CSV table of C-alpha atoms in Angstrom, one decimal:
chain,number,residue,atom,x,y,z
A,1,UNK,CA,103.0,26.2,31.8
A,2,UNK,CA,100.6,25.1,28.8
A,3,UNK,CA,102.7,21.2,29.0
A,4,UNK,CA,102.0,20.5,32.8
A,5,UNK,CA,98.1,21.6,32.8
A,6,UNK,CA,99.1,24.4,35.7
A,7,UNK,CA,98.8,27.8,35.6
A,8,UNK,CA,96.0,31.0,35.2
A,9,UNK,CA,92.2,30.0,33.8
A,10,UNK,CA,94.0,30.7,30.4
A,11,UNK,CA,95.4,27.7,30.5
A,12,UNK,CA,93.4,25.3,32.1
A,13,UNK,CA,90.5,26.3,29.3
A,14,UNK,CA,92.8,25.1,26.5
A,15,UNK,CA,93.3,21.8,28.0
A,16,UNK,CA,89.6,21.7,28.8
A,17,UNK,CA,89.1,22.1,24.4
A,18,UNK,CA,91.7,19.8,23.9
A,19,UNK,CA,90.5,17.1,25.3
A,20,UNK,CA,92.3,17.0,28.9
A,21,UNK,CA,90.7,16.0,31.6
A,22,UNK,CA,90.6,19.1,34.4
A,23,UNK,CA,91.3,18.4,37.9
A,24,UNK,CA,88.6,21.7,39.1
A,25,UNK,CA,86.4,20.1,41.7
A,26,UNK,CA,84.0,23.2,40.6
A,27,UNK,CA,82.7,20.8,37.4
A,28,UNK,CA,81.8,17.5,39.5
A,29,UNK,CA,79.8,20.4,41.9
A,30,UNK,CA,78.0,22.1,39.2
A,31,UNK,CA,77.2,18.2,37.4
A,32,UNK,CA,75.8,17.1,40.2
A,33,UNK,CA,73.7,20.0,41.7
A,34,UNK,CA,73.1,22.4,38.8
A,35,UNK,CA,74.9,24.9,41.2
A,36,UNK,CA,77.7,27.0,39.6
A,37,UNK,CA,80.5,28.2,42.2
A,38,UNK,CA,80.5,31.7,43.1
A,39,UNK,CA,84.1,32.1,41.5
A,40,UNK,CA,83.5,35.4,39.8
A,41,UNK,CA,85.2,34.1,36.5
A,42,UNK,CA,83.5,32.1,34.6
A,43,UNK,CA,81.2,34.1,31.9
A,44,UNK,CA,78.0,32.0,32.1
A,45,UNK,CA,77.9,31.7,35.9
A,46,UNK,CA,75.1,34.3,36.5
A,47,UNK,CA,73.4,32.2,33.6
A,48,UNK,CA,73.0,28.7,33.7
A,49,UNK,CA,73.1,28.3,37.8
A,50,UNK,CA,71.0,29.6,40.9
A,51,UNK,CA,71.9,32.2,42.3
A,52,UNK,CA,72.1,32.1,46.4
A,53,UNK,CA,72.6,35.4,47.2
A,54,UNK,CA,69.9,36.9,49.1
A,55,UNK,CA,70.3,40.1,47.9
A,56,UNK,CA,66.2,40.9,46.1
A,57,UNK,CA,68.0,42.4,43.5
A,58,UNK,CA,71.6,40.3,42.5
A,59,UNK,CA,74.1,41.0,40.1
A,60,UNK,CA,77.2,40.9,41.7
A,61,UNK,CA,79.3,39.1,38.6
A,62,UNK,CA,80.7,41.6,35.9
A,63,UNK,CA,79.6,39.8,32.8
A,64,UNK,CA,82.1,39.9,30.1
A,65,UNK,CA,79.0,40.3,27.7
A,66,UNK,CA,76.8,42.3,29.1
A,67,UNK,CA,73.8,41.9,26.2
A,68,UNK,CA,73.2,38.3,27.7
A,69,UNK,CA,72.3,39.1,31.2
A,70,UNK,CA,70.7,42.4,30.1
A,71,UNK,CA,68.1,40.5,28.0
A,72,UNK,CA,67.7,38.2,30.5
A,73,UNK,CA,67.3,40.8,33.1
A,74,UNK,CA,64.7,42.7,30.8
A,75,UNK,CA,62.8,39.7,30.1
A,76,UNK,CA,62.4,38.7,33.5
A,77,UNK,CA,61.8,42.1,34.7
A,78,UNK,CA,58.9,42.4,32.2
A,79,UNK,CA,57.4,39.4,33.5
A,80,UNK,CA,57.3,40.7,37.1
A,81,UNK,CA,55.6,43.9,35.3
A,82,UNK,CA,53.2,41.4,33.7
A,83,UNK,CA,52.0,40.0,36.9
A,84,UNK,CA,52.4,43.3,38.4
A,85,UNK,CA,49.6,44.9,36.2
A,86,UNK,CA,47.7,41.7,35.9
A,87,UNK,CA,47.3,42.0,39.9
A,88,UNK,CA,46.4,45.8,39.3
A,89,UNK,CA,44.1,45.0,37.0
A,90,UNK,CA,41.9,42.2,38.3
A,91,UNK,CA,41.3,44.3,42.0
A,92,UNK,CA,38.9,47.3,39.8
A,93,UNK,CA,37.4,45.0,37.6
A,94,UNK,CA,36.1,42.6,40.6
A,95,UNK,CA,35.1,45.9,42.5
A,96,UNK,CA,33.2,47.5,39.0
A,97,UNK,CA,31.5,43.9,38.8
A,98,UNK,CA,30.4,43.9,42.4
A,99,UNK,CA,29.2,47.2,42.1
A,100,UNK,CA,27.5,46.6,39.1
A,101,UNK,CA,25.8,43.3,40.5
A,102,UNK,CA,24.7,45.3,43.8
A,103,UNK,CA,23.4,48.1,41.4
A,104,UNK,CA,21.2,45.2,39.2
A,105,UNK,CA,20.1,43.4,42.4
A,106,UNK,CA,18.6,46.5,43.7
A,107,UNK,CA,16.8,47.6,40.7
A,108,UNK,CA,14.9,44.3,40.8
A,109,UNK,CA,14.0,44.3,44.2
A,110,UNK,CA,11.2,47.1,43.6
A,111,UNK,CA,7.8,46.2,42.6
A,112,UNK,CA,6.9,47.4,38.9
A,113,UNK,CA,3.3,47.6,39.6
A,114,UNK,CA,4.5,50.6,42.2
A,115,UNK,CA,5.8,52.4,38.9
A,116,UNK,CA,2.6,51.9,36.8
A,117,UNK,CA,0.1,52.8,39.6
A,118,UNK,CA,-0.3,56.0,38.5
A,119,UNK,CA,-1.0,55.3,34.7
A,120,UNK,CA,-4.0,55.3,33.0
A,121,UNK,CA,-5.3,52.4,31.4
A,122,UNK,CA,-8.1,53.1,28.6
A,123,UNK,CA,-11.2,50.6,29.1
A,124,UNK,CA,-12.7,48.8,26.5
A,125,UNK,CA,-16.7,48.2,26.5
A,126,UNK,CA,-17.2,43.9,25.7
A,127,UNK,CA,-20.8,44.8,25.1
A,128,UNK,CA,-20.2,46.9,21.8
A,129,UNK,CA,-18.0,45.7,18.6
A,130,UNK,CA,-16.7,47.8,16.2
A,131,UNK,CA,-19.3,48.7,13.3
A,132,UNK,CA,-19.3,45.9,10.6
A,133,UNK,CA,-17.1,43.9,13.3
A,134,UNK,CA,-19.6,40.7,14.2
A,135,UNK,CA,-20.7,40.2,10.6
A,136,UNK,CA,-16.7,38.8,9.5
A,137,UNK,CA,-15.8,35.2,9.9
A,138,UNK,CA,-12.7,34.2,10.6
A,139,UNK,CA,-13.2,30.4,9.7
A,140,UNK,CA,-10.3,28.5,7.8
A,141,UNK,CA,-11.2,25.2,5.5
A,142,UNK,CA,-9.2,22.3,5.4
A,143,UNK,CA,-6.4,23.1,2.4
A,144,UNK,CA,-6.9,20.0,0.7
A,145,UNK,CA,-10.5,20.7,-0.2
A,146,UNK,CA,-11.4,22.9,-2.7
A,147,UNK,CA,-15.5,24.4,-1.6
A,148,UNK,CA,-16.3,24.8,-4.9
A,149,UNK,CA,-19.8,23.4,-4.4
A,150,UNK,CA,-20.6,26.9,-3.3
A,151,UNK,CA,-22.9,29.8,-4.9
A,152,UNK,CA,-20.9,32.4,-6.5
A,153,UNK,CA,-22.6,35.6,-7.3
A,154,UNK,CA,-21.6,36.7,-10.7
A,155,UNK,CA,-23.6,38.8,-12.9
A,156,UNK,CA,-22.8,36.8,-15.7
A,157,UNK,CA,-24.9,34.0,-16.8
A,158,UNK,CA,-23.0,30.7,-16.3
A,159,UNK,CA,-23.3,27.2,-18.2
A,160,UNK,CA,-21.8,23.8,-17.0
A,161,UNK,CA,-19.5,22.0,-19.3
A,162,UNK,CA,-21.5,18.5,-18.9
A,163,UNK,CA,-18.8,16.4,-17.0
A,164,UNK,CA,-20.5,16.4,-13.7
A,165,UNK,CA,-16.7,15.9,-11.9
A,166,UNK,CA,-15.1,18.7,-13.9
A,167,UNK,CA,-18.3,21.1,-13.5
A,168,UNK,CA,-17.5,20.5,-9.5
A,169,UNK,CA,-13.7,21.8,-10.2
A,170,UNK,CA,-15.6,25.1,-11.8
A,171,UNK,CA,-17.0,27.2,-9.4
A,172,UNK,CA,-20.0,28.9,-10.8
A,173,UNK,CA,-19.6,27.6,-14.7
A,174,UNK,CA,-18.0,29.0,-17.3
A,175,UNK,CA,-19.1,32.3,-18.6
A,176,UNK,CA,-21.7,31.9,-21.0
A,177,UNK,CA,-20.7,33.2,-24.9
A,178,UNK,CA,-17.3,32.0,-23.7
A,179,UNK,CA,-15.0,30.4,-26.6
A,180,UNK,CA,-13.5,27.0,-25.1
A,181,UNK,CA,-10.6,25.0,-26.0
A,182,UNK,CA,-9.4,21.5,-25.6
A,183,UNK,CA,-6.1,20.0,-25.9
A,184,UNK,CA,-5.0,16.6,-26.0
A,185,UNK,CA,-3.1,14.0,-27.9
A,186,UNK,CA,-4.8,11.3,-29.8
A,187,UNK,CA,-6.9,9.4,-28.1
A,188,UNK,CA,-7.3,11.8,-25.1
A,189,UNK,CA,-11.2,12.2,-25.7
A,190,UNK,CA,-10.8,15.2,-27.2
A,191,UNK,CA,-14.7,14.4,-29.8
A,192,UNK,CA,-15.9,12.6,-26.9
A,193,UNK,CA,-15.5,16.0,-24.9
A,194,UNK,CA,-17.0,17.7,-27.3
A,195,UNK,CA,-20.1,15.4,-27.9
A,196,UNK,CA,-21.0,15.3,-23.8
A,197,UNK,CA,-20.7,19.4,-24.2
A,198,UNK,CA,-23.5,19.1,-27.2
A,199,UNK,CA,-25.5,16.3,-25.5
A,200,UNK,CA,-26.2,18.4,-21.7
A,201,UNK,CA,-27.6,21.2,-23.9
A,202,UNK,CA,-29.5,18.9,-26.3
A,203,UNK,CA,-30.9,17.6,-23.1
A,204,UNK,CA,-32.4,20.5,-21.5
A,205,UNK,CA,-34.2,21.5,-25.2
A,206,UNK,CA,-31.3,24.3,-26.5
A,207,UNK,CA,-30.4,23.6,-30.0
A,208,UNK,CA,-26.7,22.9,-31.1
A,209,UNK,CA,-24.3,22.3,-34.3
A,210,UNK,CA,-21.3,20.3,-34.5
A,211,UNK,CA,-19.0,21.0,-37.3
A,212,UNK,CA,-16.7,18.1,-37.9
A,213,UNK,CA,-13.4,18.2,-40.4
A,214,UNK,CA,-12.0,15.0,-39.2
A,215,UNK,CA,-14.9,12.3,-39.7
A,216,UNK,CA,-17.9,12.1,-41.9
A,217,UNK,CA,-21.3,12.9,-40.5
A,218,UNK,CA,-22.9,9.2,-39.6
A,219,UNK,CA,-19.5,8.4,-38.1
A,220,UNK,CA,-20.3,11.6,-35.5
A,221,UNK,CA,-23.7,10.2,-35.1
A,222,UNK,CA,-23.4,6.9,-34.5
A,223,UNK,CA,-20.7,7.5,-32.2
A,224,UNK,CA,-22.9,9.3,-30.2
A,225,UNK,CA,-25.6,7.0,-29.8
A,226,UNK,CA,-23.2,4.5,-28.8
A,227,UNK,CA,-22.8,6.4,-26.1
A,228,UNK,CA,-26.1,7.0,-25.0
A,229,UNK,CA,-26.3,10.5,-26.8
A,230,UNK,CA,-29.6,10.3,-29.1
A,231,UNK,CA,-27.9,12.6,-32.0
A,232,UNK,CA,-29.9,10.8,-34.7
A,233,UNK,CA,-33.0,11.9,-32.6
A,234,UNK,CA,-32.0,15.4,-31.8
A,235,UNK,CA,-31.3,15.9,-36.4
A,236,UNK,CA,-34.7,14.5,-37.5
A,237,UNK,CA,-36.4,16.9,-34.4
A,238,UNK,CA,-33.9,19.8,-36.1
A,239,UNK,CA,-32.5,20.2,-32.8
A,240,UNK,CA,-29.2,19.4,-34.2
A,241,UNK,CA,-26.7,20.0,-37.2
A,242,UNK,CA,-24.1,17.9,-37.7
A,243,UNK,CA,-22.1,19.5,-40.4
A,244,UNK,CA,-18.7,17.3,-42.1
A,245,UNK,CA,-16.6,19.7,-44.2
A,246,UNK,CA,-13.0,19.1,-45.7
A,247,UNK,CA,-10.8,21.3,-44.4
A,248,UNK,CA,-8.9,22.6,-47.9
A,249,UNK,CA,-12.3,23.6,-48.9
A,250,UNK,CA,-13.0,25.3,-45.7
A,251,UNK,CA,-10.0,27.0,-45.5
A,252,UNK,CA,-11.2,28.3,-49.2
A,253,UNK,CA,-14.4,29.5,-47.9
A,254,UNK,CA,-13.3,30.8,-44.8
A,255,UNK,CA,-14.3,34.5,-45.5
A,256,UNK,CA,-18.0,34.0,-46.5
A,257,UNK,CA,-18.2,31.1,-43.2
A,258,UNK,CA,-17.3,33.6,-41.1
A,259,UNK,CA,-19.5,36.3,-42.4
A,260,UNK,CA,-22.4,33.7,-42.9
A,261,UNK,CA,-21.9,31.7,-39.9
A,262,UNK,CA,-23.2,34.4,-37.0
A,263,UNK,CA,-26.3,34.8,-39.4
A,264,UNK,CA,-26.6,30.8,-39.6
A,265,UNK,CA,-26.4,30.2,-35.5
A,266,UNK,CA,-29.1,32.9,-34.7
A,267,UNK,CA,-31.7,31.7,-37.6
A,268,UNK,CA,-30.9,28.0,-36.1
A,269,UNK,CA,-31.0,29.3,-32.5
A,270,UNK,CA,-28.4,27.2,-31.4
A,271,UNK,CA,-27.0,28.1,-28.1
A,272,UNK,CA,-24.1,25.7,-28.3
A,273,UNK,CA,-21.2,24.9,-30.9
A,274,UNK,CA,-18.0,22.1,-31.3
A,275,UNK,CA,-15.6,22.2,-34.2
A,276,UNK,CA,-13.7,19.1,-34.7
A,277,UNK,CA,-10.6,20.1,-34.8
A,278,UNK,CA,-9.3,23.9,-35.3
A,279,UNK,CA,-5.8,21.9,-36.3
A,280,UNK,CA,-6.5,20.9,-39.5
A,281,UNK,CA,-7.7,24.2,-40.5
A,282,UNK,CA,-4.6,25.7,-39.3
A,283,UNK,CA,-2.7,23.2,-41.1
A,284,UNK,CA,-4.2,24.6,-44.2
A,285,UNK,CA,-1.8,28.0,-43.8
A,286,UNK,CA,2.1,27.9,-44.0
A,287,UNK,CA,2.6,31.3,-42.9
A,288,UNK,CA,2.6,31.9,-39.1
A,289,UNK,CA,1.1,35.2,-39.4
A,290,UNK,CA,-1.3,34.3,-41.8
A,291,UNK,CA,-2.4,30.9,-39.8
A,292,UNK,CA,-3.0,33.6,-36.9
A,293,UNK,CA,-4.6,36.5,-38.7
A,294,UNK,CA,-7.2,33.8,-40.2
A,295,UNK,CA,-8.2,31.7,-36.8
A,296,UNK,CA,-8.4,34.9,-35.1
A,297,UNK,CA,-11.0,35.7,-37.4
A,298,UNK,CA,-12.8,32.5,-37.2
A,299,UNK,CA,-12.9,32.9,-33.5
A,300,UNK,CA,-13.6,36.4,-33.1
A,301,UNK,CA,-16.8,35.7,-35.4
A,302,UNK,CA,-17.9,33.0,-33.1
A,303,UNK,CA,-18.1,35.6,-30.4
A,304,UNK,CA,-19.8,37.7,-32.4
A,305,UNK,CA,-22.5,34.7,-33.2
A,306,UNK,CA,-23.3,35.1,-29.1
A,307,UNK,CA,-23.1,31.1,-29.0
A,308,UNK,CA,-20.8,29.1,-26.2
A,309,UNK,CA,-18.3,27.7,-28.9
A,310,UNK,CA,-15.7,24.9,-28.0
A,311,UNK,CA,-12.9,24.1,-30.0
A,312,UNK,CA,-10.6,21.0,-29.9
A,313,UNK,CA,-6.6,20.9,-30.9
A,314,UNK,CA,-4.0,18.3,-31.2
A,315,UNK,CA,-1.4,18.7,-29.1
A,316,UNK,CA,2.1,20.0,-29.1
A,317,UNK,CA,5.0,17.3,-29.6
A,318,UNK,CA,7.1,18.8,-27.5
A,319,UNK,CA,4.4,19.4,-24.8
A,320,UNK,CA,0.6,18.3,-23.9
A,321,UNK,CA,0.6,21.8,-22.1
A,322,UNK,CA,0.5,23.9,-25.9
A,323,UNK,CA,-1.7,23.5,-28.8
A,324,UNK,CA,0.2,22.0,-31.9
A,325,UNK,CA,0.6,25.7,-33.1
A,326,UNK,CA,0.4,27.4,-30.2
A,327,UNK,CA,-2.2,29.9,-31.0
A,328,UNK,CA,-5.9,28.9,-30.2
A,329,UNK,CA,-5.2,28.8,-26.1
A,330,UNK,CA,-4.7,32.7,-26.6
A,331,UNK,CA,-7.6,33.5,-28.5
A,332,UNK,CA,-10.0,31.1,-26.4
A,333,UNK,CA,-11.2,32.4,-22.9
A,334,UNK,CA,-11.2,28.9,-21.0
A,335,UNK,CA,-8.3,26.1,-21.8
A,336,UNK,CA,-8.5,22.4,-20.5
A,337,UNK,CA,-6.4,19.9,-20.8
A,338,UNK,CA,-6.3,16.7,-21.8
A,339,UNK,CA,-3.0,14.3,-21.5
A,340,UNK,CA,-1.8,11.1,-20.6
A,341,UNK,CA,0.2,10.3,-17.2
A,342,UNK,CA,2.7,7.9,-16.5
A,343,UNK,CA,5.0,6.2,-13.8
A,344,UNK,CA,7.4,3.7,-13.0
A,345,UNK,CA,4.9,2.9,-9.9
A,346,UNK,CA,2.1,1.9,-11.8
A,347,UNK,CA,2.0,-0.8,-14.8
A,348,UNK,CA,-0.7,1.5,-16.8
A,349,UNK,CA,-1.0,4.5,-18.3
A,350,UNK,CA,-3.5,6.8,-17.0
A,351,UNK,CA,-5.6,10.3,-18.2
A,352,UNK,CA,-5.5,13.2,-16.2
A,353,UNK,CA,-7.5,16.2,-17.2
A,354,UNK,CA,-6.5,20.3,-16.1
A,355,UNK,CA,-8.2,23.3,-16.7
A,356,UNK,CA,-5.3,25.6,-17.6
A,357,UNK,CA,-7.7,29.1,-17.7
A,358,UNK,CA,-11.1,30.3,-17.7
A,359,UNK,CA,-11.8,33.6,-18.0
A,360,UNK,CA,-13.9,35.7,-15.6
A,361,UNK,CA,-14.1,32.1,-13.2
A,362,UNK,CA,-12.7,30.6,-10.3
A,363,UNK,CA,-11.4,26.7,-10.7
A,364,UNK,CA,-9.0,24.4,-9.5
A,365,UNK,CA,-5.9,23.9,-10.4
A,366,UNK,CA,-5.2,20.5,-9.6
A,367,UNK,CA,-4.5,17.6,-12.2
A,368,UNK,CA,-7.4,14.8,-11.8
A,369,UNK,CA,-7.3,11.3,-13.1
A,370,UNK,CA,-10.4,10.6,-15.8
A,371,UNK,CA,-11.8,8.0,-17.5
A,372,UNK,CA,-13.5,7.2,-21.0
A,373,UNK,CA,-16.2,4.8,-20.6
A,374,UNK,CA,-19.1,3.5,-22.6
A,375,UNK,CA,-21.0,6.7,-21.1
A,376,UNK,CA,-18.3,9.2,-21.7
A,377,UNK,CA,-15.9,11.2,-19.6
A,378,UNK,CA,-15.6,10.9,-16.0
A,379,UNK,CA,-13.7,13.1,-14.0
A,380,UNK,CA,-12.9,12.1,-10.6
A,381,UNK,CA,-12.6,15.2,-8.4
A,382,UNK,CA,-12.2,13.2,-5.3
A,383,UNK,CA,-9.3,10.8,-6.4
A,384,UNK,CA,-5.7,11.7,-7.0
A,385,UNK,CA,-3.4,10.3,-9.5
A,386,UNK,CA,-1.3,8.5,-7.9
């Protein structure tokens, strides 16, 4: 029965997986369509094919493996739950959103003002102000200009520096008895600062000394008067003492300056004071503490003289910002600033003054382009530097 190709489905699969060629019209059918016979034997019928019984629920086929259809059954039986709970689901949600929009719609359709008829509202007299109310002003000024121009009551007595643009960034003046400082590299201005601070007292009839360990005494002078400051007038009427002294000799006599040098001011009456420069008699000490201990007591005994003292300093290498030792700008009570700016923008190298603290004063902070002219300084409080 094998040879011929006849016989039971036993047979006719092992032709079929040798090779042969079946003469079962059921495979040119289910090629065609994609409909499997309803022959009840073959184990992926109920599989692969439709199924056209009518029945809602159809399994008529006993599978030979029964996990197949089972699976197949579940998972298509959990898909008909799927839809069956989606469908439950959607119907209470649509009704609670319904409700819920009804509900929302009705709250809004009442007037509010029918709920606040009843409440009290306080009322407020327009004629009367709160005590003290009308005398504050509520005024703002333009943040780029500084009103320093404006009185300040102070009960301290108050001095200008003598550089009409810089007294305009002070407002008030500096405190007077105040010990100032200025730093700046060379050729800043530094004894030209100093001279214009002399020469505004000089000019309203106080008396002043200038104590210079840098240049002789006629250089001092006649630098002055080539600026317009009459210093050679202002000695011969003993208005002014210009005093040159080497710095190793008065680091020497340091003790007996400073106990002399309060007794000297007040018997001279001088009301102002420049020394020309504090570096090189802090050059004159290797030891830190030391250099510190003795300025301290140079400067604490210019307080103690009651005179408006200004000191200048080199500055720092690594920064205009610090003094060269880095000591005087604590001991002093006002700091300016003297330093040179520049940029790739402009072709020239500019001077640009700051005032880094004054004590017991309001000033500005800002960093203002200057000048040294046959006249002196010139601060230009109006300009920028760039």
């Amino acid at each position: 029965m094998r040879e011929d190709g006849t016989g039971d489905g036993r047979g006719r699969e092992s032709d079929d997986s040798d090779g042969g060629v079946s003469d079962e019209p059921a495979a040119d059918l289910h090629a065609d369509t994609g409909v499997a016979p309803d022959t009840g034997t073959g184990p992926k019928g109920s599989d692969t094919g439709s199924n056209p019984n009518p029945n809602p629920n159809p399994n008529p086929n006993p599978n030979p493996n029964p996990n197949l259809d089972t699976d197949s059954d579940s998972t298509s039986n959990s898909s008909d739950d799927l839809d069956t709970d989606s469908d439950s689901d959607s119907d209470p949600d649509s009704d609670s959103n319904a409700d819920s929009t009804s509900n929302s719609s009705s709250l809004f359709d009442e007037d509010f003002g029918a709920a606040l008829e009843n409440v009290e509202v306080p009322t407020v007299d327009d004629e009367e102000d709160p005590a003290g109310f009308s005398d504050l002003e509520f005024g703002f000024t333009d943040p780029g200009e500084s009103n320093f121009d404006e009185e300040v009551e102070s009960a301290l007595p108050r001095i200008d520096i003598g550089i009409e643009g810089l007294d305009r960034m002070i407002q008030g003046g500096v405190p007077e008895c105040s010990l100032l400082v200025t730093i700046g590299s060379a050729g800043t201005g530094k004894t030209t600062f100093g001279l214009q601070f002399l020469n505004h007292a000089l000019e309203n009839g106080e008396n002043a000394v200038f104590i210079t360990l840098e240049e002789t005494r006629e250089r001092v002078i006649n630098s002055a008067v080539e600026k317009g400051y009459p210093f050679d007038e202002y000695c011969e009427a003993g208005q002014l003492a210009v005093v040159d002294m080497d710095p190793v000799e008065m680091a020497n006599s340091l003790a007996s300056i400073q106990s002399e040098l309060p007794r000297l001011i007040e018997d001279f009456d001088a009301s102002r004071l420049v020394l020309d420069s504090v570096s090189l008699l802090e050059m004159m000490y290797d030891e830190r503490a030391q250099r510190r201990n003795e300025i301290f007591g140079f400067t604490q005994s210019l307080k103690d003289a009651g005179v408006t003292a200004m000191l200048t300093s080199e500055a720092a290498e690594r920064t205009t910002y610090a003094s060269r030792f880095g000591i005087v700008e604590y001991l002093t009570d006002a700091v300016f600033v003297l330093q040179y700016v520049r940029s790739d923008a402009i072709s020239e190298t500019r001077l640009a003054i700051e005032i880094q603290k004054i004590r017991d004063a309001n000033h500005s902070r800002e960093t203002k382009p200057y000048e040294i002219t046959d006249e002196g300084i010139s601060v230009y409080q109006q300009a920028n530097l760039f």
